Amino acid sequence: MAGMGLSELRRAMHEFTTDFDAALVTPRDAEEMLDDAAAVEKMAATVKSLLAARIAGTEVWKLRGERSAARDLARRTGSSVGRAQAAIMTGRLLCDLPVASAAAKRGELSPDQAAAIADAATDDPDAEERLVGVAKSGSLGELRKECARTKANVCDPEDRRRRIHDRRYLRSWTDPEGAGHLHVLENPEVIAEILSRVAPVRDDLARTARGTGRHEPLEAHAADALRRIVGGGNRLEASVRGATKILVRIDLDALLRGYPGGDETCEIAGFGPVAVSAVRDMLETGDPFLAAIVTKGANIVGIAHLGRRPTARQRSALEWLYPTCAAEGCNSLTFLEFDHREDWSKTRLTVFDLLDRLCHHHHDLKTTARWSLVEGRGKRAFVAPDDPRHPRHAKRHAAA
């Protein structure tokens, strides 16, 4: 019955796409149709994963002379073996995750989102509903970070650190186009250290390029920076080395005890959970510069002063709280700007609890078009002035 239903859907989609011409669609209709197309794509991917897991379990792929179910699926779907293996694994895990499975079948989860949630929720079933909620409101990057935290809370971080270190590698290959690739697998503190040396050189190259009217992606400048550092052209790198920073948040009790317990945190901003021993190692070496935010619970103490710019302590705390733009769904993590919720020219105070970090795009929307983050702390929705969640409506209601 299910096979017949899919065959009918396939024929219907073929009839639709054969005569489809995007140029004949109005922009308003195109937006609605895009959402529908994305949902259909997600639903189809979910069905594919569930079917692939079923086929993998019967081992009928051996009859076709394939070495594995993943290779069989990759050949039949035209995908990579890695993606095929991820689809099979997701299909297997979703069978025991009713909330995630239902969301995926409704077209609310992409294959990447479903895979991340299934992997984390299998280790911690109580987190399933929360992670589905994160997927609906945040970006894929934010979801993956939350999944990493979830998995870290139910495993031994020191054991995980040893396992990842044992698997470390640096690999290179050339793709069919002739482009060279590098891939490094290591613990997050090692990657953070490498990128902390690349970042200041990258940013300096980007500023220089903008000054000459050239605009290229930051990833392109990062590649140039890595080449300069590794290739020995280090005069530029040496001139900005003092700007490097790795930002860690760790609960005091975890630091003293040697491992986190309960809801205690030990993370590198932007890279996720790490072992307490990794932080201790970094503190002992002192290279690169480490900014450690030591907390007691989830709260960071608010500090106020009369200057317009945040103090060094406030900057470190804000950089920890907002490793990326505060606007929900935005993953920008470079050239973030400190934003006063209340106009500094009126208050003449810089209060930690009234500061956010926004990318240039969202900061510009706030300044010129009166968009705003909703009330709260951390990642949250960024809304237009007529949105009922906009802070100005809350102020009017309070005044009334």
mmCIF file of C-alpha atoms in Angstrom:
data_model
loop_
_atom_site.group_PDB
_atom_site.id
_atom_site.type_symbol
_atom_site.label_atom_id
_atom_site.label_comp_id
_atom_site.label_asym_id
_atom_site.label_seq_id
_atom_site.Cartn_x
_atom_site.Cartn_y
_atom_site.Cartn_z
ATOM 1 C CA MET A 1 0.000 0.000 0.000
ATOM 2 C CA ALA A 2 2.756 2.451 0.964
ATOM 3 C CA GLY A 3 4.689 1.601 -2.204
ATOM 4 C CA MET A 4 1.589 2.287 -4.346
ATOM 5 C CA GLY A 5 1.088 5.607 -2.577
ATOM 6 C CA LEU A 6 4.645 6.676 -3.255
ATOM 7 C CA SER A 7 4.343 5.664 -6.896
ATOM 8 C CA GLU A 8 1.281 7.871 -7.241
ATOM 9 C CA LEU A 9 3.071 10.764 -5.522
ATOM 10 C CA ARG A 10 6.038 10.305 -7.817
ATOM 11 C CA ARG A 11 3.838 10.483 -10.916
ATOM 12 C CA ALA A 12 2.058 13.559 -9.565
ATOM 13 C CA MET A 13 5.356 15.303 -8.813
ATOM 14 C CA HIS A 14 6.617 14.410 -12.282
ATOM 15 C CA GLU A 15 3.536 15.990 -13.848
ATOM 16 C CA PHE A 16 3.978 19.097 -11.709
ATOM 17 C CA THR A 17 7.704 19.572 -12.326
ATOM 18 C CA THR A 18 7.454 18.855 -16.073
ATOM 19 C CA ASP A 19 5.368 21.974 -16.690
ATOM 20 C CA PHE A 20 6.773 24.048 -13.827
ATOM 21 C CA ASP A 21 8.315 27.422 -14.741
ATOM 22 C CA ALA A 22 9.504 29.553 -11.810
ATOM 23 C CA ALA A 23 9.489 32.666 -14.015
ATOM 24 C CA LEU A 24 5.670 32.509 -14.146
ATOM 25 C CA VAL A 25 5.295 32.529 -10.352
ATOM 26 C CA THR A 26 4.774 35.784 -8.441
ATOM 27 C CA PRO A 27 7.336 36.566 -5.688
ATOM 28 C CA ARG A 28 4.650 36.167 -3.001
ATOM 29 C CA ASP A 29 3.545 32.787 -4.340
ATOM 30 C CA ALA A 30 7.196 31.760 -4.780
ATOM 31 C CA GLU A 31 7.815 32.184 -1.047
ATOM 32 C CA GLU A 32 4.855 29.957 -0.144
ATOM 33 C CA MET A 33 5.768 27.382 -2.765
ATOM 34 C CA LEU A 34 9.367 27.313 -1.555
ATOM 35 C CA ASP A 35 8.192 26.405 1.952
ATOM 36 C CA ASP A 36 5.990 23.661 0.505
ATOM 37 C CA ALA A 37 8.821 22.318 -1.664
ATOM 38 C CA ALA A 38 11.184 22.259 1.322
ATOM 39 C CA ALA A 39 8.624 20.395 3.449
ATOM 40 C CA VAL A 40 8.049 17.839 0.686
ATOM 41 C CA GLU A 41 11.801 17.362 0.357
ATOM 42 C CA LYS A 42 12.148 16.764 4.107
ATOM 43 C CA MET A 43 9.245 14.313 4.187
ATOM 44 C CA ALA A 44 10.704 12.377 1.269
ATOM 45 C CA ALA A 45 14.108 12.277 2.952
ATOM 46 C CA THR A 46 12.508 10.897 6.121
ATOM 47 C CA VAL A 47 10.721 8.144 4.221
ATOM 48 C CA LYS A 48 13.974 7.359 2.393
ATOM 49 C CA SER A 49 15.865 7.008 5.679
ATOM 50 C CA LEU A 50 13.239 4.733 7.204
ATOM 51 C CA LEU A 51 13.127 2.556 4.082
ATOM 52 C CA ALA A 52 16.933 2.471 3.843
ATOM 53 C CA ALA A 53 17.158 1.303 7.455
ATOM 54 C CA ARG A 54 14.595 -1.403 6.732
ATOM 55 C CA ILE A 55 16.511 -2.625 3.658
ATOM 56 C CA ALA A 56 19.830 -2.515 5.531
ATOM 57 C CA GLY A 57 18.345 -4.769 8.201
ATOM 58 C CA THR A 58 17.334 -7.443 5.688
ATOM 59 C CA GLU A 59 20.754 -7.458 3.965
ATOM 60 C CA VAL A 60 19.142 -7.823 0.525
ATOM 61 C CA TRP A 61 21.852 -5.483 -0.721
ATOM 62 C CA LYS A 62 24.228 -8.457 -0.594
ATOM 63 C CA LEU A 63 22.254 -10.021 -3.442
ATOM 64 C CA ARG A 64 23.274 -7.062 -5.594
ATOM 65 C CA GLY A 65 26.952 -7.716 -4.875
ATOM 66 C CA GLU A 66 27.436 -4.588 -2.754
ATOM 67 C CA ARG A 67 29.950 -4.447 0.090
ATOM 68 C CA SER A 68 27.605 -2.638 2.457
ATOM 69 C CA ALA A 69 24.097 -1.248 2.738
ATOM 70 C CA ALA A 70 25.526 2.290 2.641
ATOM 71 C CA ARG A 71 27.308 1.664 -0.652
ATOM 72 C CA ASP A 72 24.142 0.154 -2.076
ATOM 73 C CA LEU A 73 22.083 3.187 -1.032
ATOM 74 C CA ALA A 74 24.740 5.616 -2.303
ATOM 75 C CA ARG A 75 24.692 3.980 -5.716
ATOM 76 C CA ARG A 76 20.893 3.945 -5.922
ATOM 77 C CA THR A 77 20.432 7.536 -4.775
ATOM 78 C CA GLY A 78 23.532 9.172 -6.300
ATOM 79 C CA SER A 79 24.829 10.358 -2.935
ATOM 80 C CA SER A 80 28.113 9.866 -1.114
ATOM 81 C CA VAL A 81 28.665 6.775 1.016
ATOM 82 C CA GLY A 82 28.957 8.976 4.097
ATOM 83 C CA ARG A 83 25.558 10.591 3.506
ATOM 84 C CA ALA A 84 24.027 7.210 2.775
ATOM 85 C CA GLN A 85 25.380 5.792 6.032
ATOM 86 C CA ALA A 86 23.991 8.798 7.930
ATOM 87 C CA ALA A 87 20.560 8.273 6.337
ATOM 88 C CA ILE A 88 20.496 4.607 7.354
ATOM 89 C CA MET A 89 21.574 5.392 10.899
ATOM 90 C CA THR A 90 18.993 8.171 11.229
ATOM 91 C CA GLY A 91 16.257 5.823 10.009
ATOM 92 C CA ARG A 92 17.228 3.232 12.609
ATOM 93 C CA LEU A 93 17.334 5.716 15.475
ATOM 94 C CA LEU A 94 14.059 7.477 14.568
ATOM 95 C CA CYS A 95 12.176 4.226 15.120
ATOM 96 C CA ASP A 96 12.687 4.661 18.890
ATOM 97 C CA LEU A 97 12.150 8.451 18.961
ATOM 98 C CA PRO A 98 8.425 9.202 18.517
ATOM 99 C CA VAL A 99 8.622 13.004 18.864
ATOM 100 C CA ALA A 100 11.493 13.436 16.425
ATOM 101 C CA SER A 101 10.019 10.871 14.045
ATOM 102 C CA ALA A 102 6.652 12.651 13.959
ATOM 103 C CA ALA A 103 8.319 16.025 13.348
ATOM 104 C CA ALA A 104 10.426 14.580 10.544
ATOM 105 C CA LYS A 105 7.370 12.977 8.911
ATOM 106 C CA ARG A 106 5.578 16.356 9.025
ATOM 107 C CA GLY A 107 8.444 17.884 7.073
ATOM 108 C CA GLU A 108 9.686 19.964 10.023
ATOM 109 C CA LEU A 109 13.194 18.459 10.167
ATOM 110 C CA SER A 110 15.818 18.355 7.442
ATOM 111 C CA PRO A 111 18.001 15.234 7.112
ATOM 112 C CA ASP A 112 20.835 17.052 8.914
ATOM 113 C CA GLN A 113 18.529 18.160 11.737
ATOM 114 C CA ALA A 114 16.979 14.711 12.096
ATOM 115 C CA ALA A 115 20.412 13.068 12.172
ATOM 116 C CA ALA A 116 21.713 15.432 14.868
ATOM 117 C CA ILE A 117 18.625 15.025 17.066
ATOM 118 C CA ALA A 118 18.476 11.251 16.651
ATOM 119 C CA ASP A 119 22.128 10.880 17.614
ATOM 120 C CA ALA A 120 21.829 13.047 20.744
ATOM 121 C CA ALA A 121 18.383 11.896 21.854
ATOM 122 C CA THR A 122 19.455 8.259 21.669
ATOM 123 C CA ASP A 123 22.015 9.049 24.389
ATOM 124 C CA ASP A 124 19.538 11.188 26.350
ATOM 125 C CA PRO A 125 15.868 10.372 25.509
ATOM 126 C CA ASP A 126 14.624 13.079 27.884
ATOM 127 C CA ALA A 127 16.168 15.717 25.580
ATOM 128 C CA GLU A 128 14.213 14.655 22.464
ATOM 129 C CA GLU A 129 11.352 17.150 22.700
ATOM 130 C CA ARG A 130 13.675 20.019 23.679
ATOM 131 C CA LEU A 131 15.985 19.376 20.721
ATOM 132 C CA VAL A 132 13.060 19.291 18.289
ATOM 133 C CA GLY A 133 12.073 22.694 19.670
ATOM 134 C CA VAL A 134 15.592 24.025 19.090
ATOM 135 C CA ALA A 135 15.453 22.778 15.499
ATOM 136 C CA LYS A 136 12.228 24.693 14.873
ATOM 137 C CA SER A 137 13.469 28.023 16.206
ATOM 138 C CA GLY A 138 17.239 28.032 15.586
ATOM 139 C CA SER A 139 19.776 27.377 12.895
ATOM 140 C CA LEU A 140 21.400 24.038 12.105
ATOM 141 C CA GLY A 141 24.617 25.259 13.727
ATOM 142 C CA GLU A 142 22.804 26.123 16.960
ATOM 143 C CA LEU A 143 21.070 22.750 16.968
ATOM 144 C CA ARG A 144 24.338 20.874 16.511
ATOM 145 C CA LYS A 145 25.890 22.779 19.410
ATOM 146 C CA GLU A 146 22.914 21.959 21.651
ATOM 147 C CA CYS A 147 23.124 18.304 20.599
ATOM 148 C CA ALA A 148 26.827 18.296 21.452
ATOM 149 C CA ARG A 149 26.052 19.701 24.916
ATOM 150 C CA THR A 150 23.358 17.065 25.389
ATOM 151 C CA LYS A 151 25.729 14.233 24.536
ATOM 152 C CA ALA A 152 28.473 15.747 26.699
ATOM 153 C CA ASN A 153 26.179 15.754 29.733
ATOM 154 C CA VAL A 154 25.744 11.969 29.597
ATOM 155 C CA CYS A 155 29.296 10.869 28.871
ATOM 156 C CA ASP A 156 32.681 11.009 30.587
ATOM 157 C CA PRO A 157 34.351 14.103 29.062
ATOM 158 C CA GLU A 158 37.862 12.892 29.914
ATOM 159 C CA ASP A 159 37.238 9.550 28.222
ATOM 160 C CA ARG A 160 35.781 11.339 25.198
ATOM 161 C CA ARG A 161 38.847 13.578 25.025
ATOM 162 C CA ARG A 162 41.136 10.536 24.963
ATOM 163 C CA ARG A 163 39.039 8.791 22.301
ATOM 164 C CA ILE A 164 39.041 11.817 20.000
ATOM 165 C CA HIS A 165 42.780 12.298 20.498
ATOM 166 C CA ASP A 166 43.415 8.678 19.556
ATOM 167 C CA ARG A 167 41.455 9.216 16.321
ATOM 168 C CA ARG A 168 43.164 12.497 15.388
ATOM 169 C CA TYR A 169 44.311 13.023 11.823
ATOM 170 C CA LEU A 170 45.173 15.546 9.126
ATOM 171 C CA ARG A 171 44.083 14.376 5.688
ATOM 172 C CA SER A 172 44.328 15.923 2.246
ATOM 173 C CA TRP A 173 42.817 15.022 -1.107
ATOM 174 C CA THR A 174 42.050 16.513 -4.514
ATOM 175 C CA ASP A 175 38.463 16.547 -5.770
ATOM 176 C CA PRO A 176 37.348 15.873 -9.374
ATOM 177 C CA GLU A 177 37.497 19.614 -10.130
ATOM 178 C CA GLY A 178 41.179 19.668 -9.152
ATOM 179 C CA ALA A 179 40.709 21.612 -5.903
ATOM 180 C CA GLY A 180 42.775 20.576 -2.889
ATOM 181 C CA HIS A 181 41.154 19.872 0.497
ATOM 182 C CA LEU A 182 42.405 19.644 4.078
ATOM 183 C CA HIS A 183 40.492 17.977 6.893
ATOM 184 C CA VAL A 184 41.603 17.932 10.530
ATOM 185 C CA LEU A 185 39.995 15.825 13.253
ATOM 186 C CA GLU A 186 41.030 16.738 16.804
ATOM 187 C CA ASN A 187 39.634 17.815 20.140
ATOM 188 C CA PRO A 188 37.797 21.165 20.068
ATOM 189 C CA GLU A 189 40.409 22.894 22.216
ATOM 190 C CA VAL A 190 43.064 22.072 19.606
ATOM 191 C CA ILE A 191 40.907 23.389 16.755
ATOM 192 C CA ALA A 192 40.136 26.484 18.841
ATOM 193 C CA GLU A 193 43.859 27.106 19.339
ATOM 194 C CA ILE A 194 44.573 26.772 15.618
ATOM 195 C CA LEU A 195 41.725 29.080 14.641
ATOM 196 C CA SER A 196 42.657 31.601 17.341
ATOM 197 C CA ARG A 197 45.962 32.063 15.508
ATOM 198 C CA VAL A 198 44.286 32.241 12.111
ATOM 199 C CA ALA A 199 41.496 34.667 13.095
ATOM 200 C CA PRO A 200 43.511 37.876 13.683
ATOM 201 C CA VAL A 201 45.479 37.407 10.462
ATOM 202 C CA ARG A 202 42.252 36.679 8.600
ATOM 203 C CA ASP A 203 40.566 39.803 9.976
ATOM 204 C CA ASP A 204 43.558 41.983 9.124
ATOM 205 C CA LEU A 205 43.582 40.650 5.555
ATOM 206 C CA ALA A 206 39.828 41.290 5.301
ATOM 207 C CA ARG A 207 40.195 44.897 6.477
ATOM 208 C CA THR A 208 43.024 45.489 4.011
ATOM 209 C CA ALA A 209 40.963 44.015 1.176
ATOM 210 C CA ARG A 210 37.941 46.177 1.993
ATOM 211 C CA GLY A 211 40.185 49.226 1.976
ATOM 212 C CA THR A 212 41.081 48.500 -1.643
ATOM 213 C CA GLY A 213 37.464 47.858 -2.642
ATOM 214 C CA ARG A 214 37.771 44.054 -2.810
ATOM 215 C CA HIS A 215 35.062 42.070 -1.049
ATOM 216 C CA GLU A 216 35.611 38.339 -0.577
ATOM 217 C CA PRO A 217 34.152 35.836 1.911
ATOM 218 C CA LEU A 218 35.882 35.572 5.280
ATOM 219 C CA GLU A 219 36.551 31.906 4.517
ATOM 220 C CA ALA A 220 38.724 33.009 1.599
ATOM 221 C CA HIS A 221 40.759 35.309 3.843
ATOM 222 C CA ALA A 222 41.022 32.504 6.432
ATOM 223 C CA ALA A 223 42.592 30.265 3.776
ATOM 224 C CA ASP A 224 45.083 33.036 2.923
ATOM 225 C CA ALA A 225 45.850 33.520 6.622
ATOM 226 C CA LEU A 226 46.553 29.826 7.174
ATOM 227 C CA ARG A 227 48.870 29.782 4.184
ATOM 228 C CA ARG A 228 50.768 32.819 5.517
ATOM 229 C CA ILE A 229 51.214 31.316 8.957
ATOM 230 C CA VAL A 230 52.207 27.844 7.779
ATOM 231 C CA GLY A 231 54.256 29.162 4.878
ATOM 232 C CA GLY A 232 56.422 31.323 7.094
ATOM 233 C CA GLY A 233 55.157 34.746 6.073
ATOM 234 C CA ASN A 234 54.636 35.595 9.701
ATOM 235 C CA ARG A 235 55.364 39.311 9.947
ATOM 236 C CA LEU A 236 51.657 40.069 9.620
ATOM 237 C CA GLU A 237 50.750 37.220 11.987
ATOM 238 C CA ALA A 238 53.234 38.413 14.593
ATOM 239 C CA SER A 239 51.897 41.970 14.450
ATOM 240 C CA VAL A 240 48.369 40.915 15.423
ATOM 241 C CA ARG A 241 49.082 37.867 17.577
ATOM 242 C CA GLY A 242 48.105 39.766 20.713
ATOM 243 C CA ALA A 243 44.524 39.913 19.434
ATOM 244 C CA THR A 244 44.018 36.161 19.655
ATOM 245 C CA LYS A 245 41.649 34.848 22.279
ATOM 246 C CA ILE A 246 40.104 31.569 23.317
ATOM 247 C CA LEU A 247 37.059 32.079 25.498
ATOM 248 C CA VAL A 248 36.163 29.364 28.022
ATOM 249 C CA ARG A 249 33.327 29.197 30.498
ATOM 250 C CA ILE A 250 33.711 26.777 33.361
ATOM 251 C CA ASP A 251 31.871 26.400 36.652
ATOM 252 C CA LEU A 252 34.103 26.936 39.661
ATOM 253 C CA ASP A 253 33.119 23.655 41.292
ATOM 254 C CA ALA A 254 33.923 21.749 38.100
ATOM 255 C CA LEU A 255 37.333 23.404 37.866
ATOM 256 C CA LEU A 256 38.137 22.506 41.460
ATOM 257 C CA ARG A 257 36.697 18.996 41.251
ATOM 258 C CA GLY A 258 38.243 18.104 37.894
ATOM 259 C CA TYR A 259 35.011 17.210 36.113
ATOM 260 C CA PRO A 260 31.557 18.789 35.664
ATOM 261 C CA GLY A 261 28.578 17.449 37.524
ATOM 262 C CA GLY A 262 24.856 17.938 37.010
ATOM 263 C CA ASP A 263 24.180 21.075 34.973
ATOM 264 C CA GLU A 264 27.698 22.475 35.406
ATOM 265 C CA THR A 265 29.389 23.802 32.277
ATOM 266 C CA CYS A 266 32.835 23.446 30.781
ATOM 267 C CA GLU A 267 32.818 24.771 27.204
ATOM 268 C CA ILE A 268 34.853 26.712 24.664
ATOM 269 C CA ALA A 269 32.649 29.415 23.134
ATOM 270 C CA GLY A 270 31.833 28.470 19.571
ATOM 271 C CA PHE A 271 33.294 24.958 19.892
ATOM 272 C CA GLY A 272 31.174 23.262 22.550
ATOM 273 C CA PRO A 273 31.923 21.117 25.610
ATOM 274 C CA VAL A 274 35.490 20.153 26.522
ATOM 275 C CA ALA A 275 37.110 18.189 29.325
ATOM 276 C CA VAL A 276 38.203 20.082 32.441
ATOM 277 C CA SER A 277 41.729 18.746 31.888
ATOM 278 C CA ALA A 278 41.771 20.582 28.532
ATOM 279 C CA VAL A 279 41.071 23.890 30.282
ATOM 280 C CA ARG A 280 43.732 23.181 32.894
ATOM 281 C CA ASP A 281 46.263 22.387 30.158
ATOM 282 C CA MET A 282 45.442 25.650 28.387
ATOM 283 C CA LEU A 283 45.708 27.653 31.598
ATOM 284 C CA GLU A 284 49.137 26.163 32.306
ATOM 285 C CA THR A 285 50.549 26.898 28.840
ATOM 286 C CA GLY A 286 49.067 30.370 28.509
ATOM 287 C CA ASP A 287 49.432 30.202 24.712
ATOM 288 C CA PRO A 288 47.303 31.389 23.029
ATOM 289 C CA PHE A 289 45.698 33.975 25.323
ATOM 290 C CA LEU A 290 42.863 32.392 27.277
ATOM 291 C CA ALA A 291 39.916 34.298 28.697
ATOM 292 C CA ALA A 292 38.203 32.102 31.270
ATOM 293 C CA ILE A 293 34.768 33.014 32.557
ATOM 294 C CA VAL A 294 34.438 31.202 35.877
ATOM 295 C CA THR A 295 30.825 31.060 37.009
ATOM 296 C CA LYS A 296 28.670 29.742 39.769
ATOM 297 C CA GLY A 297 25.641 28.274 38.080
ATOM 298 C CA ALA A 298 24.273 29.881 34.922
ATOM 299 C CA ASN A 299 24.470 33.530 36.000
ATOM 300 C CA ILE A 300 27.122 36.091 35.073
ATOM 301 C CA VAL A 301 27.241 39.093 37.402
ATOM 302 C CA GLY A 302 26.165 42.364 35.773
ATOM 303 C CA ILE A 303 28.666 45.241 35.877
ATOM 304 C CA ALA A 304 27.966 48.894 35.056
ATOM 305 C CA HIS A 305 30.317 51.804 34.279
ATOM 306 C CA LEU A 306 30.061 55.288 32.769
ATOM 307 C CA GLY A 307 31.943 54.694 29.504
ATOM 308 C CA ARG A 308 30.225 53.866 26.239
ATOM 309 C CA ARG A 309 32.289 50.774 25.407
ATOM 310 C CA PRO A 310 32.113 47.628 27.552
ATOM 311 C CA THR A 311 34.949 46.971 29.966
ATOM 312 C CA ALA A 312 37.380 44.138 29.272
ATOM 313 C CA ARG A 313 35.514 41.939 31.755
ATOM 314 C CA GLN A 314 32.163 42.788 30.170
ATOM 315 C CA ARG A 315 33.551 42.108 26.691
ATOM 316 C CA SER A 316 34.777 38.671 27.730
ATOM 317 C CA ALA A 317 31.453 37.845 29.385
ATOM 318 C CA LEU A 318 29.481 39.067 26.332
ATOM 319 C CA GLU A 319 31.752 37.161 23.961
ATOM 320 C CA TRP A 320 31.036 34.044 25.985
ATOM 321 C CA LEU A 321 27.278 34.640 26.120
ATOM 322 C CA TYR A 322 27.136 35.545 22.415
ATOM 323 C CA PRO A 323 29.775 33.612 20.451
ATOM 324 C CA THR A 324 27.520 34.304 17.452
ATOM 325 C CA CYS A 325 25.027 37.080 16.659
ATOM 326 C CA ALA A 326 22.253 37.239 19.277
ATOM 327 C CA ALA A 327 19.554 37.149 16.578
ATOM 328 C CA GLU A 328 17.913 33.733 16.502
ATOM 329 C CA GLY A 329 18.929 31.765 13.429
ATOM 330 C CA CYS A 330 22.002 33.927 12.645
ATOM 331 C CA ASN A 331 25.365 32.140 12.822
ATOM 332 C CA SER A 332 27.594 35.177 12.154
ATOM 333 C CA LEU A 333 30.581 34.992 14.493
ATOM 334 C CA THR A 334 32.996 37.621 13.153
ATOM 335 C CA PHE A 335 32.962 41.423 13.384
ATOM 336 C CA LEU A 336 30.098 41.339 15.908
ATOM 337 C CA GLU A 337 29.118 44.713 17.339
ATOM 338 C CA PHE A 338 28.202 45.529 20.933
ATOM 339 C CA ASP A 339 24.670 46.912 21.083
ATOM 340 C CA HIS A 340 23.038 48.956 23.863
ATOM 341 C CA ARG A 341 19.401 47.985 24.305
ATOM 342 C CA GLU A 342 18.783 51.422 25.777
ATOM 343 C CA ASP A 343 20.349 54.311 23.853
ATOM 344 C CA TRP A 344 23.637 55.159 25.590
ATOM 345 C CA SER A 345 23.223 58.853 24.743
ATOM 346 C CA LYS A 346 20.194 58.853 27.061
ATOM 347 C CA THR A 347 21.343 56.563 29.871
ATOM 348 C CA ARG A 348 25.111 57.327 29.858
ATOM 349 C CA LEU A 349 25.553 53.867 31.378
ATOM 350 C CA THR A 350 26.990 50.653 29.994
ATOM 351 C CA VAL A 351 25.259 47.868 31.901
ATOM 352 C CA PHE A 352 26.092 44.255 31.166
ATOM 353 C CA ASP A 353 22.470 43.145 31.472
ATOM 354 C CA LEU A 354 21.485 45.704 28.804
ATOM 355 C CA LEU A 355 24.107 44.713 26.222
ATOM 356 C CA ASP A 356 23.897 42.324 23.278
ATOM 357 C CA ARG A 357 26.166 41.356 20.368
ATOM 358 C CA LEU A 358 24.790 41.693 16.859
ATOM 359 C CA CYS A 359 26.237 41.216 13.395
ATOM 360 C CA HIS A 360 26.428 44.331 11.213
ATOM 361 C CA HIS A 361 23.284 43.372 9.283
ATOM 362 C CA HIS A 362 21.079 42.996 12.357
ATOM 363 C CA HIS A 363 22.664 45.991 14.120
ATOM 364 C CA ASP A 364 21.919 48.103 11.048
ATOM 365 C CA LEU A 365 18.295 46.901 11.015
ATOM 366 C CA LYS A 366 17.957 47.891 14.670
ATOM 367 C CA THR A 367 19.496 51.330 14.117
ATOM 368 C CA THR A 368 17.811 52.315 10.845
ATOM 369 C CA ALA A 369 14.549 50.340 10.796
ATOM 370 C CA ARG A 370 13.838 49.956 14.548
ATOM 371 C CA TRP A 371 13.941 46.144 14.523
ATOM 372 C CA SER A 372 14.786 44.646 17.914
ATOM 373 C CA LEU A 373 15.554 41.510 19.862
ATOM 374 C CA VAL A 374 12.661 40.368 22.019
ATOM 375 C CA GLU A 375 13.057 40.711 25.759
ATOM 376 C CA GLY A 376 15.373 38.195 27.393
ATOM 377 C CA ARG A 377 18.984 37.020 27.415
ATOM 378 C CA GLY A 378 20.977 34.926 24.967
ATOM 379 C CA LYS A 379 19.828 33.831 21.511
ATOM 380 C CA ARG A 380 16.288 35.070 20.780
ATOM 381 C CA ALA A 381 13.950 36.263 18.067
ATOM 382 C CA PHE A 382 14.765 39.467 16.151
ATOM 383 C CA VAL A 383 11.481 41.127 15.175
ATOM 384 C CA ALA A 384 10.126 44.050 13.144
ATOM 385 C CA PRO A 385 8.629 47.119 14.886
ATOM 386 C CA ASP A 386 5.041 45.979 14.251
ATOM 387 C CA ASP A 387 5.595 42.546 15.791
ATOM 388 C CA PRO A 388 3.649 42.244 19.089
ATOM 389 C CA ARG A 389 6.781 40.799 20.743
ATOM 390 C CA HIS A 390 8.755 43.990 20.034
ATOM 391 C CA PRO A 391 9.963 45.559 23.326
ATOM 392 C CA ARG A 392 8.227 48.872 22.570
ATOM 393 C CA HIS A 393 4.820 47.175 22.844
ATOM 394 C CA ALA A 394 5.781 45.686 26.210
ATOM 395 C CA LYS A 395 6.792 49.165 27.446
ATOM 396 C CA ARG A 396 3.493 50.678 26.299
ATOM 397 C CA HIS A 397 1.558 47.913 28.033
ATOM 398 C CA ALA A 398 3.523 48.457 31.258
ATOM 399 C CA ALA A 399 2.931 52.208 31.091
ATOM 400 C CA ALA A 400 -0.808 51.676 30.638
#
